[in-house]
JSON list of C-alpha atoms in Angstrom, two decimals:
[
{"chain": "B", "resi": 1, "resn": "MET", "atom": "CA", "xyz": [-6.86, -11.98, 16.91]},
{"chain": "B", "resi": 2, "resn": "SER", "atom": "CA", "xyz": [-7.54, -15.44, 15.52]},
{"chain": "B", "resi": 3, "resn": "GLU", "atom": "CA", "xyz": [-5.90, -18.60, 16.81]},
{"chain": "B", "resi": 4, "resn": "GLU", "atom": "CA", "xyz": [-4.16, -18.90, 13.44]},
{"chain": "B", "resi": 5, "resn": "SER", "atom": "CA", "xyz": [-2.65, -15.43, 13.83]},
{"chain": "B", "resi": 6, "resn": "LYS", "atom": "CA", "xyz": [-1.55, -16.17, 17.38]},
{"chain": "B", "resi": 7, "resn": "LYS", "atom": "CA", "xyz": [0.15, -19.39, 16.30]},
{"chain": "B", "resi": 8, "resn": "VAL", "atom": "CA", "xyz": [1.99, -17.83, 13.35]},
{"chain": "B", "resi": 9, "resn": "ASN", "atom": "CA", "xyz": [2.99, -14.72, 15.33]},
{"chain": "B", "resi": 10, "resn": "GLY", "atom": "CA", "xyz": [4.14, -16.85, 18.26]},
{"chain": "B", "resi": 11, "resn": "PHE", "atom": "CA", "xyz": [6.28, -18.98, 16.00]},
{"chain": "B", "resi": 12, "resn": "PHE", "atom": "CA", "xyz": [8.03, -15.98, 14.46]},
{"chain": "B", "resi": 13, "resn": "LYS", "atom": "CA", "xyz": [8.65, -14.33, 17.84]},
{"chain": "B", "resi": 14, "resn": "THR", "atom": "CA", "xyz": [10.77, -17.27, 18.98]},
{"chain": "B", "resi": 15, "resn": "ALA", "atom": "CA", "xyz": [12.05, -18.77, 15.72]},
{"chain": "B", "resi": 16, "resn": "GLY", "atom": "CA", "xyz": [15.65, -18.56, 14.62]},
{"chain": "B", "resi": 17, "resn": "LYS", "atom": "CA", "xyz": [16.69, -17.62, 11.11]},
{"chain": "B", "resi": 18, "resn": "SER", "atom": "CA", "xyz": [16.98, -21.25, 9.96]},
{"chain": "B", "resi": 19, "resn": "ASP", "atom": "CA", "xyz": [13.51, -22.03, 11.37]},
{"chain": "B", "resi": 20, "resn": "VAL", "atom": "CA", "xyz": [12.02, -19.09, 9.48]},
{"chain": "B", "resi": 21, "resn": "GLU", "atom": "CA", "xyz": [13.74, -20.05, 6.23]},
{"chain": "B", "resi": 22, "resn": "LYS", "atom": "CA", "xyz": [12.51, -23.64, 6.57]},
{"chain": "B", "resi": 23, "resn": "ALA", "atom": "CA", "xyz": [8.93, -22.53, 7.32]},
{"chain": "B", "resi": 24, "resn": "ILE", "atom": "CA", "xyz": [8.69, -20.30, 4.26]},
{"chain": "B", "resi": 25, "resn": "SER", "atom": "CA", "xyz": [10.91, -22.24, 1.85]},
{"chain": "B", "resi": 26, "resn": "ASP", "atom": "CA", "xyz": [8.02, -23.55, -0.27]},
{"chain": "B", "resi": 27, "resn": "VAL", "atom": "CA", "xyz": [5.67, -20.58, 0.16]},
{"chain": "B", "resi": 28, "resn": "LEU", "atom": "CA", "xyz": [5.11, -18.39, -2.87]},
{"chain": "B", "resi": 29, "resn": "PHE", "atom": "CA", "xyz": [4.73, -14.73, -1.98]},
{"chain": "B", "resi": 30, "resn": "THR", "atom": "CA", "xyz": [3.96, -11.81, -4.24]},
{"chain": "B", "resi": 31, "resn": "ASP", "atom": "CA", "xyz": [6.66, -9.13, -4.24]},
{"chain": "B", "resi": 32, "resn": "ARG", "atom": "CA", "xyz": [4.60, -6.96, -1.90]},
{"chain": "B", "resi": 33, "resn": "GLN", "atom": "CA", "xyz": [3.88, -9.88, 0.43]},
{"chain": "B", "resi": 34, "resn": "ARG", "atom": "CA", "xyz": [7.58, -10.67, 0.61]},
{"chain": "B", "resi": 35, "resn": "LYS", "atom": "CA", "xyz": [8.41, -7.07, 1.52]},
{"chain": "B", "resi": 36, "resn": "ILE", "atom": "CA", "xyz": [5.67, -7.02, 4.15]},
{"chain": "B", "resi": 37, "resn": "PHE", "atom": "CA", "xyz": [6.76, -10.39, 5.53]},
{"chain": "B", "resi": 38, "resn": "ASP", "atom": "CA", "xyz": [10.36, -9.23, 5.87]},
{"chain": "B", "resi": 39, "resn": "MET", "atom": "CA", "xyz": [9.44, -5.89, 7.42]},
{"chain": "B", "resi": 40, "resn": "PHE", "atom": "CA", "xyz": [6.90, -7.33, 9.87]},
{"chain": "B", "resi": 41, "resn": "TYR", "atom": "CA", "xyz": [8.44, -10.62, 10.94]},
{"chain": "B", "resi": 42, "resn": "VAL", "atom": "CA", "xyz": [12.16, -10.15, 10.31]},
{"chain": "B", "resi": 43, "resn": "GLU", "atom": "CA", "xyz": [12.69, -6.43, 10.92]},
{"chain": "B", "resi": 44, "resn": "ARG", "atom": "CA", "xyz": [9.84, -6.25, 13.51]},
{"chain": "B", "resi": 45, "resn": "ARG", "atom": "CA", "xyz": [8.34, -3.09, 12.00]},
{"chain": "B", "resi": 46, "resn": "ASP", "atom": "CA", "xyz": [4.79, -2.09, 12.89]},
{"chain": "B", "resi": 47, "resn": "VAL", "atom": "CA", "xyz": [1.91, -2.03, 10.43]},
{"chain": "B", "resi": 48, "resn": "ASN", "atom": "CA", "xyz": [1.79, 1.77, 10.14]},
{"chain": "B", "resi": 49, "resn": "PHE", "atom": "CA", "xyz": [5.51, 2.02, 9.38]},
{"chain": "B", "resi": 50, "resn": "ILE", "atom": "CA", "xyz": [5.13, -0.64, 6.68]},
{"chain": "B", "resi": 51, "resn": "ALA", "atom": "CA", "xyz": [2.11, 1.13, 5.22]},
{"chain": "B", "resi": 52, "resn": "ASP", "atom": "CA", "xyz": [3.94, 4.45, 5.06]},
{"chain": "B", "resi": 53, "resn": "THR", "atom": "CA", "xyz": [7.04, 2.86, 3.54]},
{"chain": "B", "resi": 54, "resn": "LEU", "atom": "CA", "xyz": [5.10, 1.03, 0.83]},
{"chain": "B", "resi": 55, "resn": "CYS", "atom": "CA", "xyz": [2.61, 3.87, 0.22]},
{"chain": "B", "resi": 56, "resn": "VAL", "atom": "CA", "xyz": [-0.42, 1.73, 1.01]},
{"chain": "B", "resi": 57, "resn": "SER", "atom": "CA", "xyz": [-2.99, 1.83, 3.80]},
{"chain": "B", "resi": 58, "resn": "ALA", "atom": "CA", "xyz": [-2.60, 0.02, 7.10]},
{"chain": "B", "resi": 59, "resn": "ASP", "atom": "CA", "xyz": [-5.71, -1.97, 6.14]},
{"chain": "B", "resi": 60, "resn": "THR", "atom": "CA", "xyz": [-3.91, -3.20, 3.01]},
{"chain": "B", "resi": 61, "resn": "VAL", "atom": "CA", "xyz": [-0.92, -4.29, 5.08]},
{"chain": "B", "resi": 62, "resn": "ASN", "atom": "CA", "xyz": [-3.24, -6.15, 7.47]},
{"chain": "B", "resi": 63, "resn": "LYS", "atom": "CA", "xyz": [-4.96, -7.89, 4.55]},
{"chain": "B", "resi": 64, "resn": "GLU", "atom": "CA", "xyz": [-1.60, -8.92, 3.13]},
{"chain": "B", "resi": 65, "resn": "LEU", "atom": "CA", "xyz": [-0.49, -10.19, 6.56]},
{"chain": "B", "resi": 66, "resn": "ARG", "atom": "CA", "xyz": [-3.66, -12.28, 6.71]},
{"chain": "B", "resi": 67, "resn": "ALA", "atom": "CA", "xyz": [-2.88, -13.72, 3.27]},
{"chain": "B", "resi": 68, "resn": "ILE", "atom": "CA", "xyz": [0.71, -14.41, 4.35]},
{"chain": "B", "resi": 69, "resn": "ARG", "atom": "CA", "xyz": [-0.47, -16.22, 7.48]},
{"chain": "B", "resi": 70, "resn": "ASN", "atom": "CA", "xyz": [-2.89, -18.29, 5.42]},
{"chain": "B", "resi": 71, "resn": "LYS", "atom": "CA", "xyz": [-0.03, -19.38, 3.20]},
{"chain": "B", "resi": 72, "resn": "ILE", "atom": "CA", "xyz": [2.28, -20.19, 6.11]},
{"chain": "B", "resi": 73, "resn": "PHE", "atom": "CA", "xyz": [-0.17, -21.68, 8.61]},
{"chain": "B", "resi": 74, "resn": "PRO", "atom": "CA", "xyz": [-0.53, -25.14, 7.02]},
{"chain": "B", "resi": 75, "resn": "LYS", "atom": "CA", "xyz": [3.25, -25.57, 7.27]},
{"chain": "B", "resi": 76, "resn": "LEU", "atom": "CA", "xyz": [3.45, -24.88, 11.02]}
]
């Protein structure tokens, strides 16, 4: 796991709702990225559950999570 991933994941493990909203307030997500963000970071679902729910592969979810982290990372 990259340092970027560790930093973003660590932030979301301890952040409150207002902290999360502030961190992503200016970030533009696609519809799928928003669903994945909510399921992974807010609902704490695992990658395979998200993949099954959205009818995509786990690899696709991981790629989208990487894109999400790249969008968020500069703000943290």
